[in-house]
Tab-separated table of C-alpha atoms and ligand atoms in Angstrom:
chain	number	residue	atom	x	y	z
A	15	UNK	CA	0.000	0.000	0.000
A	16	UNK	CA	1.204	3.489	-0.746
A	17	UNK	CA	-0.205	6.698	0.671
A	18	UNK	CA	-0.801	10.050	-1.029
A	19	UNK	CA	1.330	12.974	0.155
A	20	UNK	CA	1.484	16.669	-0.611
A	21	UNK	CA	2.209	17.533	-4.212
A	22	UNK	CA	5.584	18.256	-5.783
A	23	UNK	CA	5.809	21.466	-7.804
A	24	UNK	CA	7.555	21.480	-11.173
A	25	UNK	CA	8.245	24.741	-12.983
A	26	UNK	CA	9.532	25.058	-16.541
A	27	UNK	CA	9.032	27.632	-19.319
A	28	UNK	CA	5.972	29.568	-18.161
A	29	UNK	CA	4.266	26.575	-16.564
A	30	UNK	CA	3.944	25.381	-12.987
A	31	UNK	CA	2.576	21.901	-12.419
A	32	UNK	CA	1.468	20.199	-9.244
A	33	UNK	CA	2.498	16.532	-9.335
A	34	UNK	CA	1.169	14.088	-6.747
A	35	UNK	CA	3.696	12.441	-4.447
A	36	UNK	CA	3.292	8.967	-2.996
A	37	UNK	CA	4.940	7.332	-0.011
A	38	UNK	CA	5.847	3.667	-0.233
A	39	UNK	CA	5.754	1.342	2.787
A	40	UNK	CA	9.605	1.393	2.666
A	41	UNK	CA	12.030	3.505	0.649
A	42	UNK	CA	12.096	7.016	-0.812
A	43	UNK	CA	8.990	8.934	-1.851
A	44	UNK	CA	7.874	8.843	-5.464
A	45	UNK	CA	6.702	11.703	-7.689
A	46	UNK	CA	3.835	10.470	-9.846
A	47	UNK	CA	4.497	11.846	-13.347
A	48	UNK	CA	1.801	9.894	-15.200
A	49	UNK	CA	-0.060	13.092	-16.148
A	50	UNK	CA	3.088	15.105	-16.914
A	51	UNK	CA	2.845	14.864	-20.704
A	52	UNK	CA	-0.908	15.457	-20.741
A	53	UNK	CA	-0.638	18.550	-18.533
A	54	UNK	CA	2.804	19.890	-19.391
A	55	UNK	CA	3.552	18.551	-22.891
A	56	UNK	CA	7.001	17.247	-21.833
A	57	UNK	CA	8.553	13.847	-21.153
A	58	UNK	CA	11.147	12.887	-18.565
A	59	UNK	CA	14.493	11.476	-19.695
A	60	UNK	CA	15.958	8.619	-17.637
A	61	UNK	CA	18.070	6.105	-19.578
A	62	UNK	CA	18.520	2.895	-17.614
A	63	UNK	CA	15.612	3.892	-15.302
A	64	UNK	CA	18.039	5.128	-12.632
A	65	UNK	CA	15.370	7.400	-11.083
A	66	UNK	CA	12.155	5.841	-12.349
A	67	UNK	CA	9.794	3.401	-10.639
A	68	UNK	CA	8.094	1.466	-13.429
A	69	UNK	CA	5.398	-0.215	-11.334
A	70	UNK	CA	3.929	-0.738	-7.878
A	71	UNK	CA	5.109	-3.970	-6.280
A	72	UNK	CA	4.706	-5.653	-2.889
A	73	UNK	CA	7.104	-8.554	-3.459
A	74	UNK	CA	10.745	-7.613	-2.876
A	75	UNK	CA	12.422	-4.628	-1.263
A	76	UNK	CA	16.069	-3.582	-1.534
A	77	UNK	CA	17.750	-0.866	0.504
A	78	UNK	CA	20.942	-0.426	-1.476
A	79	UNK	CA	22.577	1.914	1.065
A	80	UNK	CA	21.955	-0.409	4.004
A	81	UNK	CA	22.688	-3.551	1.956
A	82	UNK	CA	19.278	-4.999	2.798
A	83	UNK	CA	17.135	-7.403	0.754
A	84	UNK	CA	13.640	-8.430	1.890
A	85	UNK	CA	11.310	-10.974	0.277
A	86	UNK	CA	7.760	-10.011	1.351
A	87	UNK	CA	9.372	-8.266	4.340
A	88	UNK	CA	11.601	-11.155	5.461
A	89	UNK	CA	15.400	-10.522	5.438
A	90	UNK	CA	17.267	-12.672	2.922
A	91	UNK	CA	19.838	-13.922	5.472
A	92	UNK	CA	17.040	-15.297	7.705
A	93	UNK	CA	15.406	-17.036	4.758
A	94	UNK	CA	18.746	-18.438	3.535
A	95	UNK	CA	19.491	-19.790	6.994
A	96	UNK	CA	16.072	-21.014	8.187
A	97	UNK	CA	13.851	-21.566	5.177
A	98	UNK	CA	14.164	-23.580	1.973
A	99	UNK	CA	13.549	-22.809	-1.678
A	100	UNK	CA	10.024	-24.200	-2.123
A	101	UNK	CA	8.857	-22.396	1.006
A	102	UNK	CA	10.412	-19.208	-0.413
A	103	UNK	CA	8.575	-19.871	-3.706
A	104	UNK	CA	5.290	-20.016	-1.782
A	105	UNK	CA	6.166	-16.791	0.017
A	106	UNK	CA	7.005	-14.946	-3.197
A	107	UNK	CA	3.953	-16.241	-5.062
A	108	UNK	CA	1.294	-15.824	-2.381
A	109	UNK	CA	2.718	-13.175	-0.036
A	110	UNK	CA	2.891	-15.154	3.245
A	111	UNK	CA	4.972	-17.991	4.635
A	112	UNK	CA	2.902	-21.178	4.336
A	113	UNK	CA	1.472	-23.015	7.326
A	114	UNK	CA	2.627	-26.639	7.656
A	115	UNK	CA	-0.624	-27.724	5.999
A	116	UNK	CA	-0.234	-25.273	3.111
A	117	UNK	CA	3.350	-26.396	2.571
A	118	UNK	CA	2.315	-30.060	2.574
A	119	UNK	CA	-0.183	-29.257	-0.153
A	120	UNK	CA	2.147	-26.970	-2.159
A	121	UNK	CA	5.235	-29.204	-2.403
A	122	UNK	CA	3.503	-32.135	-4.156
A	123	UNK	CA	1.527	-29.661	-6.283
A	124	UNK	CA	4.904	-28.516	-7.678
A	125	UNK	CA	6.629	-31.893	-7.852
A	126	UNK	CA	3.693	-33.429	-9.753
A	127	UNK	CA	4.741	-31.206	-12.682
A	128	UNK	CA	8.492	-31.930	-12.827
A	129	UNK	CA	8.380	-34.112	-15.944
A	130	UNK	CA	8.580	-32.596	-19.416
A	131	UNK	CA	6.259	-33.615	-22.230
A	132	UNK	CA	8.084	-36.580	-23.776
A	133	UNK	CA	8.076	-34.891	-27.162
A	134	UNK	CA	10.367	-32.229	-25.683
A	135	UNK	CA	13.206	-34.760	-25.529
A	136	UNK	CA	13.144	-34.746	-29.350
A	137	UNK	CA	12.999	-30.969	-29.373
A	138	UNK	CA	16.384	-30.878	-27.535
A	139	UNK	CA	17.897	-32.998	-30.272
A	140	UNK	CA	17.440	-30.137	-32.738
A	141	UNK	CA	20.193	-28.171	-30.962
A	142	UNK	CA	23.904	-28.541	-31.641
A	143	UNK	CA	25.674	-30.418	-28.852
A	144	UNK	CA	28.074	-27.504	-28.346
A	145	UNK	CA	25.283	-24.928	-27.958
A	146	UNK	CA	25.463	-22.789	-24.800
A	147	UNK	CA	22.908	-24.181	-22.295
A	148	UNK	CA	21.407	-20.682	-21.958
A	149	UNK	CA	20.452	-20.705	-25.635
A	150	UNK	CA	18.907	-24.160	-25.184
A	151	UNK	CA	16.874	-23.275	-22.107
A	152	UNK	CA	15.734	-20.014	-23.706
A	153	UNK	CA	14.537	-21.972	-26.767
A	154	UNK	CA	12.956	-24.792	-24.747
A	155	UNK	CA	11.220	-22.336	-22.419
A	156	UNK	CA	9.816	-20.420	-25.390
A	157	UNK	CA	8.646	-23.692	-26.944
A	158	UNK	CA	6.666	-24.597	-23.802
A	159	UNK	CA	3.778	-22.491	-25.058
A	160	UNK	CA	3.360	-25.049	-27.855
A	161	UNK	CA	3.534	-27.999	-25.443
A	162	UNK	CA	1.294	-26.619	-22.686
A	163	UNK	CA	-1.235	-24.511	-24.582
A	164	UNK	CA	-3.956	-25.389	-22.071
A	165	UNK	CA	-2.311	-22.863	-19.702
A	166	UNK	CA	-1.605	-19.864	-21.922
A	167	UNK	CA	-4.810	-17.853	-21.443
A	168	UNK	CA	-3.610	-15.030	-19.244
A	169	UNK	CA	-7.171	-13.878	-18.517
A	170	UNK	CA	-7.984	-17.119	-16.734
A	171	UNK	CA	-6.577	-17.093	-13.153
A	172	UNK	CA	-6.582	-20.901	-13.044
A	173	UNK	CA	-4.475	-21.145	-16.216
A	174	UNK	CA	-2.096	-18.501	-14.863
A	175	UNK	CA	-1.685	-20.570	-11.708
A	176	UNK	CA	-1.100	-23.840	-13.599
A	177	UNK	CA	1.441	-22.186	-15.931
A	178	UNK	CA	3.273	-20.757	-12.888
A	179	UNK	CA	3.522	-24.077	-11.091
A	180	UNK	CA	4.545	-25.825	-14.301
A	181	UNK	CA	7.432	-23.450	-14.908
A	182	UNK	CA	8.763	-23.640	-11.324
A	183	UNK	CA	8.522	-27.443	-11.430
A	184	UNK	CA	9.960	-27.951	-14.924
A	185	UNK	CA	12.831	-25.453	-14.921
A	186	UNK	CA	15.237	-27.828	-13.071
A	187	UNK	CA	14.455	-30.523	-15.648
A	188	UNK	CA	14.870	-28.073	-18.538
A	189	UNK	CA	18.251	-26.861	-17.215
A	190	UNK	CA	19.537	-30.336	-16.248
A	191	UNK	CA	18.622	-31.723	-19.662
A	192	UNK	CA	20.414	-28.842	-21.397
A	193	UNK	CA	23.512	-29.881	-19.425
A	194	UNK	CA	23.108	-33.600	-20.128
A	195	UNK	CA	22.599	-32.879	-23.803
A	196	UNK	CA	25.798	-30.785	-23.956
A	197	UNK	CA	27.920	-33.598	-22.481
A	198	UNK	CA	26.289	-36.365	-24.515
A	199	UNK	CA	24.779	-38.235	-21.549
A	200	UNK	CA	21.232	-39.638	-21.417
A	201	UNK	CA	18.539	-37.462	-19.908
A	202	UNK	CA	17.800	-38.369	-16.280
A	203	UNK	CA	14.116	-38.160	-15.357
A	204	UNK	CA	13.036	-36.222	-12.252
A	205	UNK	CA	12.605	-37.982	-8.918
A	206	UNK	CA	9.740	-36.602	-6.885
A	207	UNK	CA	10.892	-38.315	-3.681
A	208	UNK	CA	13.853	-35.904	-3.571
A	209	UNK	CA	13.679	-32.292	-2.449
A	210	UNK	CA	13.851	-29.574	-5.135
A	211	UNK	CA	17.632	-29.009	-4.993
A	212	UNK	CA	18.527	-32.709	-4.616
A	213	UNK	CA	16.330	-33.594	-7.575
A	214	UNK	CA	18.138	-31.018	-9.706
A	215	UNK	CA	21.568	-32.301	-8.649
A	216	UNK	CA	20.426	-35.854	-9.339
A	217	UNK	CA	19.223	-34.968	-12.850
A	218	UNK	CA	22.558	-33.253	-13.545
A	219	UNK	CA	25.008	-35.771	-12.108
A	220	UNK	CA	23.338	-39.208	-12.030
A	221	UNK	CA	23.893	-41.672	-14.879
A	222	UNK	CA	21.807	-44.793	-15.562
A	223	UNK	CA	24.903	-46.981	-15.101
A	224	UNK	CA	25.395	-46.405	-11.381
A	225	UNK	CA	23.707	-45.079	-8.273
A	226	UNK	CA	24.204	-41.415	-7.393
A	227	UNK	CA	23.632	-40.262	-3.829
A	228	UNK	CA	23.176	-36.538	-3.278
A	229	UNK	CA	25.275	-35.133	-0.423
A	230	UNK	CA	22.901	-33.212	1.911
A	231	UNK	CA	25.455	-30.427	2.475
A	232	UNK	CA	25.794	-29.918	-1.278
A	233	UNK	CA	21.998	-30.009	-1.636
A	234	UNK	CA	21.699	-27.388	1.131
A	235	UNK	CA	24.250	-25.134	-0.618
A	236	UNK	CA	22.371	-25.567	-3.907
A	237	UNK	CA	19.059	-24.748	-2.215
A	238	UNK	CA	20.612	-21.593	-0.721
A	239	UNK	CA	21.866	-20.487	-4.127
A	240	UNK	CA	18.288	-20.877	-5.408
A	241	UNK	CA	16.890	-18.898	-2.445
A	242	UNK	CA	19.438	-16.089	-2.813
A	243	UNK	CA	18.635	-15.673	-6.525
A	244	UNK	CA	14.851	-16.126	-6.293
A	245	UNK	CA	13.865	-12.482	-6.774
A	246	UNK	CA	15.459	-9.051	-6.918
A	247	UNK	CA	12.654	-6.545	-7.588
A	248	UNK	CA	12.716	-4.640	-10.907
A	249	UNK	CA	16.087	-5.799	-12.294
A	250	UNK	CA	16.681	-5.967	-16.072
A	251	UNK	CA	15.300	-9.478	-16.678
A	252	UNK	CA	12.274	-8.969	-14.406
A	253	UNK	CA	11.487	-5.678	-16.126
A	254	UNK	CA	11.816	-7.557	-19.438
A	255	UNK	CA	9.302	-10.156	-18.242
A	256	UNK	CA	6.911	-7.399	-17.148
A	257	UNK	CA	7.309	-5.505	-20.431
A	258	UNK	CA	6.740	-8.652	-22.498
A	259	UNK	CA	3.767	-9.560	-20.293
A	260	UNK	CA	2.252	-6.087	-20.556
A	261	UNK	CA	1.293	-6.812	-24.180
A	262	UNK	CA	-0.701	-9.861	-23.066
A	263	UNK	CA	1.937	-12.369	-24.268
A	264	UNK	CA	1.611	-15.869	-22.787
A	265	UNK	CA	3.568	-16.679	-19.599
A	266	UNK	CA	6.017	-19.123	-21.203
A	267	UNK	CA	7.003	-16.538	-23.830
A	268	UNK	CA	7.448	-13.868	-21.138
A	269	UNK	CA	9.789	-16.048	-19.060
A	270	UNK	CA	11.771	-16.906	-22.227
A	271	UNK	CA	12.238	-13.140	-22.711
A	272	UNK	CA	13.519	-12.891	-19.127
A	273	UNK	CA	16.002	-15.721	-19.731
A	274	UNK	CA	17.305	-13.967	-22.857
A	275	UNK	CA	17.892	-10.762	-20.897
A	276	UNK	CA	19.494	-12.555	-17.946
A	277	UNK	CA	22.165	-14.041	-20.202
A	278	UNK	CA	24.057	-10.731	-20.571
A	279	UNK	CA	27.385	-10.416	-18.689
A	280	UNK	CA	26.229	-7.257	-16.889
A	281	UNK	CA	23.359	-9.287	-15.361
A	282	UNK	CA	23.117	-13.075	-14.853
A	283	UNK	CA	26.075	-13.816	-17.105
A	284	UNK	CA	28.353	-12.201	-14.502
A	285	UNK	CA	28.719	-15.403	-12.431
A	286	UNK	CA	30.322	-17.176	-15.387
A	287	UNK	CA	32.420	-14.113	-16.204
A	288	UNK	CA	33.505	-13.747	-12.532
A	289	UNK	CA	34.875	-17.279	-12.270
A	290	UNK	CA	36.586	-16.974	-15.665
A	291	UNK	CA	38.201	-13.758	-14.423
A	292	UNK	CA	39.373	-15.333	-11.136
A	293	UNK	CA	40.913	-18.209	-13.081
A	294	UNK	CA	42.557	-15.807	-15.517
A	295	UNK	CA	44.102	-13.908	-12.592
A	296	UNK	CA	45.230	-17.305	-11.345
A	297	UNK	CA	47.571	-16.301	-8.530
A	298	UNK	CA	47.430	-13.699	-5.792
A	299	UNK	CA	50.541	-11.859	-7.068
A	300	UNK	CA	48.732	-10.915	-10.307
A	301	UNK	CA	45.852	-9.143	-8.503
A	302	UNK	CA	47.415	-5.615	-8.559
A	303	UNK	CA	47.672	-5.798	-12.352
A	304	UNK	CA	43.910	-6.495	-12.615
A	305	UNK	CA	42.991	-3.863	-10.045
A	306	UNK	CA	44.998	-1.339	-12.096
A	307	UNK	CA	43.157	-2.414	-15.260
A	308	UNK	CA	39.755	-2.049	-13.564
A	309	UNK	CA	40.675	1.527	-12.591
A	310	UNK	CA	42.033	2.480	-16.026
A	311	UNK	CA	39.456	4.597	-17.876
A	312	UNK	CA	40.954	3.537	-21.222
A	313	UNK	CA	40.586	-0.165	-20.477
A	314	UNK	CA	37.054	-1.638	-20.776
A	315	UNK	CA	37.944	-4.336	-18.194
A	316	UNK	CA	35.749	-4.444	-15.076
A	317	UNK	CA	36.093	-6.599	-11.997
A	318	UNK	CA	33.311	-9.077	-12.659
A	319	UNK	CA	31.225	-9.854	-9.582
A	320	UNK	CA	31.866	-6.311	-8.273
A	321	UNK	CA	29.452	-3.388	-8.213
A	322	UNK	CA	25.699	-3.206	-8.430
A	323	UNK	CA	23.169	-0.701	-9.696
A	324	UNK	CA	21.273	-0.672	-6.407
A	325	UNK	CA	23.632	-1.927	-3.659
A	326	UNK	CA	25.967	0.818	-2.585
A	327	UNK	CA	26.925	-1.193	0.481
A	328	UNK	CA	27.703	-4.902	0.727
A	329	UNK	CA	25.339	-7.106	-1.318
A	330	UNK	CA	23.663	-9.117	1.505
A	331	UNK	CA	23.514	-12.154	-0.774
A	332	UNK	CA	27.312	-12.070	-1.195
A	333	UNK	CA	27.784	-12.443	2.589
A	334	UNK	CA	25.712	-15.641	2.692
A	335	UNK	CA	27.372	-16.890	-0.491
A	336	UNK	CA	30.879	-16.378	0.947
A	337	UNK	CA	29.928	-18.372	4.054
A	338	UNK	CA	28.453	-21.122	1.844
A	339	UNK	CA	31.641	-21.207	-0.259
A	340	UNK	CA	33.706	-21.786	2.900
A	341	UNK	CA	31.326	-24.575	4.010
A	342	UNK	CA	31.198	-26.406	0.676
A	343	UNK	CA	34.908	-26.182	-0.030
A	344	UNK	CA	35.638	-27.180	3.595
A	345	UNK	CA	33.403	-30.231	3.227
A	346	UNK	CA	35.253	-31.207	0.090
A	347	UNK	CA	38.624	-30.629	1.743
A	348	UNK	CA	39.563	-28.033	-0.876
A	349	UNK	CA	39.465	-24.897	1.258
A	350	UNK	CA	42.904	-24.051	-0.155
A	351	UNK	CA	41.400	-23.931	-3.653
A	352	UNK	CA	43.512	-21.292	-5.506
A	353	UNK	CA	40.437	-19.621	-7.025
A	354	UNK	CA	38.929	-19.060	-3.558
A	355	UNK	CA	42.270	-17.687	-2.346
A	356	UNK	CA	42.393	-15.254	-5.282
A	357	UNK	CA	38.743	-14.246	-4.653
A	358	UNK	CA	39.321	-13.526	-0.947
A	359	UNK	CA	42.519	-11.580	-1.568
A	360	UNK	CA	40.970	-9.645	-4.454
A	361	UNK	CA	38.032	-8.713	-2.237
A	362	UNK	CA	40.388	-7.627	0.585
A	363	UNK	CA	42.572	-5.476	-1.682
A	364	UNK	CA	39.643	-3.936	-3.587
A	365	UNK	CA	37.796	-3.026	-0.390
A	366	UNK	CA	40.857	-1.085	0.835
A	367	UNK	CA	41.373	0.720	-2.482
A	368	UNK	CA	40.115	4.361	-2.633
A	369	UNK	CA	38.723	3.818	-6.191
A	370	UNK	CA	36.386	1.036	-5.034
A	371	UNK	CA	35.568	2.784	-1.747
A	372	UNK	CA	34.635	6.060	-3.476
A	373	UNK	CA	32.493	4.337	-6.093
A	374	UNK	CA	30.950	2.066	-3.432
A	375	UNK	CA	31.875	-1.074	-5.353
A	376	UNK	CA	31.449	-4.231	-3.274
A	377	UNK	CA	31.353	-7.913	-4.213
A	378	UNK	CA	27.916	-8.916	-5.477
A	379	UNK	CA	26.100	-12.264	-5.352
A	380	UNK	CA	28.016	-13.539	-8.376
A	381	UNK	CA	31.462	-13.120	-6.867
A	382	UNK	CA	31.297	-16.280	-4.748
A	383	UNK	CA	28.471	-18.279	-6.364
A	384	UNK	CA	30.703	-19.452	-9.226
A	385	UNK	CA	33.268	-20.856	-6.788
A	386	UNK	CA	30.575	-22.976	-5.098
A	387	UNK	CA	29.065	-24.161	-8.381
A	388	UNK	CA	32.525	-25.043	-9.696
A	389	UNK	CA	33.271	-27.045	-6.525
A	390	UNK	CA	29.953	-28.893	-6.888
A	391	UNK	CA	31.051	-29.901	-10.390
A	392	UNK	CA	29.160	-27.567	-12.723
A	393	UNK	CA	30.943	-26.153	-15.793
A	394	UNK	CA	30.875	-22.346	-16.027
A	395	UNK	CA	28.350	-22.529	-18.879
A	396	UNK	CA	25.767	-23.873	-16.382
A	397	UNK	CA	26.107	-20.985	-13.928
A	398	UNK	CA	23.681	-18.632	-15.653
A	399	UNK	CA	21.122	-21.407	-16.358
A	400	UNK	CA	21.135	-22.113	-12.605
A	401	UNK	CA	20.505	-18.420	-11.940
A	402	UNK	CA	17.613	-18.564	-14.473
A	403	UNK	CA	16.183	-21.643	-12.774
A	404	UNK	CA	16.173	-19.885	-9.405
A	405	UNK	CA	14.873	-16.553	-10.746
A	406	UNK	CA	11.925	-18.193	-12.526
A	407	UNK	CA	9.764	-17.931	-9.390
A	408	UNK	CA	10.599	-14.231	-9.056
A	409	UNK	CA	9.756	-13.547	-12.698
A	410	UNK	CA	6.469	-15.435	-12.347
A	411	UNK	CA	5.503	-13.712	-9.093
A	412	UNK	CA	6.158	-10.315	-10.654
A	413	UNK	CA	4.300	-11.280	-13.843
A	414	UNK	CA	1.268	-12.500	-11.836
A	415	UNK	CA	1.289	-9.345	-9.746
A	416	UNK	CA	1.317	-7.243	-12.913
A	417	UNK	CA	-1.540	-9.155	-14.592
A	418	UNK	CA	-3.675	-8.852	-11.441
A	419	UNK	CA	-3.020	-5.093	-11.174
A	420	UNK	CA	-6.085	-3.176	-12.470
A	421	UNK	CA	-3.907	-0.166	-13.364
A	422	UNK	CA	-1.688	-2.294	-15.607
A	423	UNK	CA	-1.272	-1.098	-19.201
A	424	UNK	CA	1.099	-1.941	-22.034
A	425	UNK	CA	4.651	-0.760	-21.275
A	426	UNK	CA	5.575	1.869	-23.820
A	427	UNK	CA	8.496	4.185	-22.959
A	428	UNK	CA	8.936	7.472	-24.827
A	429	UNK	CA	12.189	8.783	-26.307
A	430	UNK	CA	14.351	11.848	-26.716
A	431	UNK	CA	14.561	11.866	-30.519
A	432	UNK	CA	17.908	13.007	-31.948
A	433	UNK	CA	17.573	11.802	-35.566
A	434	UNK	CA	17.010	13.685	-38.813
A	435	UNK	CA	14.145	16.155	-38.997
A	436	UNK	CA	11.569	15.861	-41.774
A	437	UNK	CA	13.127	15.468	-45.262
A	438	UNK	CA	11.887	14.330	-48.675
A	439	UNK	CA	12.774	11.100	-50.394
A	440	UNK	CA	15.496	11.387	-53.069
A	441	UNK	CA	15.551	8.955	-56.017
A	442	UNK	CA	18.560	6.634	-56.024
A	443	UNK	CA	20.129	8.189	-59.174
A	444	UNK	CA	20.111	11.625	-57.539
A	445	UNK	CA	21.808	10.625	-54.239
B	519	LIG	N1	34.875	-2.774	-11.923
B	519	LIG	C1	35.447	-1.559	-12.061
B	519	LIG	N2	34.775	-0.391	-12.103
B	519	LIG	C2	33.439	-0.462	-11.997
B	519	LIG	C3	32.766	-1.682	-11.851
B	519	LIG	C4	33.534	-2.865	-11.812
B	519	LIG	N3	32.934	-4.060	-11.668
B	519	LIG	N4	31.421	-1.472	-11.768
B	519	LIG	C5	31.257	-0.145	-11.869
B	519	LIG	N5	32.471	0.465	-12.005
B	519	LIG	C6	32.709	1.913	-12.112
B	519	LIG	C7	32.340	2.418	-13.500
B	519	LIG	O1	33.449	2.422	-14.367
B	519	LIG	C8	31.840	3.801	-13.210
B	519	LIG	O2	32.957	4.642	-13.054
B	519	LIG	P1	32.844	6.200	-13.505
B	519	LIG	O3	31.783	6.812	-12.653
B	519	LIG	O4	34.218	6.749	-13.214
B	519	LIG	O5	32.479	6.188	-14.947
B	519	LIG	C9	31.165	3.680	-11.829
B	519	LIG	O6	31.795	2.553	-11.191
B	519	LIG	C10	29.659	3.454	-11.908
B	519	LIG	O7	29.430	2.367	-12.794
B	519	LIG	P2	28.141	2.225	-13.723
B	519	LIG	O8	28.447	1.307	-14.837
B	519	LIG	O9	27.626	3.582	-14.069
B	519	LIG	O10	27.141	1.572	-12.701
B	519	LIG	P3	25.834	0.771	-13.080
B	519	LIG	O11	24.944	0.888	-11.903
B	519	LIG	O12	25.294	1.204	-14.402
B	519	LIG	O13	26.378	-0.736	-13.268
B	519	LIG	C11	26.876	-3.014	-12.936
B	519	LIG	C12	26.150	-1.777	-12.373
B	519	LIG	C13	26.509	-4.230	-12.088
B	519	LIG	C14	26.410	-3.267	-14.390
B	519	LIG	C15	28.406	-2.763	-12.916
B	519	LIG	O14	28.836	-2.534	-11.583
B	519	LIG	C16	29.194	-3.910	-13.552
B	519	LIG	O15	29.364	-3.927	-14.778
B	519	LIG	N6	29.689	-4.886	-12.709
B	519	LIG	C17	30.343	-6.066	-13.234
B	519	LIG	C18	29.305	-7.056	-13.734
B	519	LIG	C19	28.588	-7.767	-12.593
B	519	LIG	O16	29.214	-8.242	-11.662
B	519	LIG	N7	27.257	-7.858	-12.724
B	519	LIG	C20	26.428	-8.610	-11.771
B	519	LIG	C21	25.431	-7.762	-11.061
B	519	LIG	S1	24.709	-8.637	-9.667
B	519	LIG	C22	23.780	-9.913	-10.383
B	519	LIG	C23	22.573	-9.411	-11.067
B	519	LIG	O17	21.704	-8.826	-10.401
B	519	LIG	O18	22.453	-9.640	-12.283
């Protein structure tokens, strides 16, 4: 809920406009400029939406200065420590933590949908074996609208609900099969007796030839990675999902759009890029060279896994991730892993450097997640698909919230046009 406040006054040329202000339940006040063009004949200019709220939302809250992340009001560190991913899914989707009875009903409702339509196994075979798993999961996700067309009517709340549960349930299978396909191993079918994270690990690492037992500590670390990535308010991929959904596109297509956006190295692709960078640095003595490159205005290099559009203090997810990295690598007896040593030293040096202090650049969630995923046995190409798997519930929750919002309209930004003014066509022989 937001409340109305006194108006803001905007003066330009010979006009003075009164613009309503609104107070959110948390965070800075908002000037409502919806009527600005109608009343003042001007647009606002805000590339990258650095000062623009694009929607109302009651799902996730970030205080970038405090380094705080709340899902439906609950701090992320509490959820990562005490909850588990499917409970967090329920919270994000329906707004409250489930009672024991609600959870007992919800978990099998999801797991009942973990299998893919058998025809989809043939669909995978159309991809090259060396395709990036992100391109496969983006394609397979988009194709779901042709496999599950009984849940594409966005005006039917029941179909919206079924599509949502299907996507949360099937994403681990979609991602695991993309991995299996890339390494030439047979697809492993889901096992509904396992918890969400263990089932995913099983589908990735089991082979028909021998038994595979999921280590509960690894499953816990995997589950935490899912929880930490589950939602992050109006980030680029979520805004993409909302924009695609605002035209009335079906839910499977909207989530495919989100996956495509997530792939970029400035967003979800950063976890892959961060581990590649740590490996390229290789040894602690080479860190100063990379720090110098990151500070050099003429060098496009950036420290991957550092900095965030919203967090100007420590990313709270990075704290939990660092602790998880210590636990997982400790369990495996590889706490002296050179990549972890480089990561810790790089973090220490960067956090003492005036450049990073002044620009408030801290490690983000992707700085340590790659180290954990690598230790579990995932290739770097699977890092972003795992992020997509976890973020699916956030995208869906935000999409459902948007569809249910009576004020929702098609997203249609305006522009500051800088092209040619009106001119007449010239025949080709006269150009
Ligand atoms: N290394 C070195 N300098 C940096 C970095 C970095 N990682 N990030 C930002 N800066 C500098 C940048 O050069 C700029 O300097 P100046 O003001 O002198 O021009 C200043 O800090 C502000 O940067 P910006 O690009 O204007 O900030 P932004 O809010 O547009 O970008 C970001 C945020 C995450 C894209 C950026 O910090 C970045 O590229 N980081 C590396 C990629 C990364 O780790 N992304 C994962 C984000 S967390 C997961 C997710 O939510 O997807």
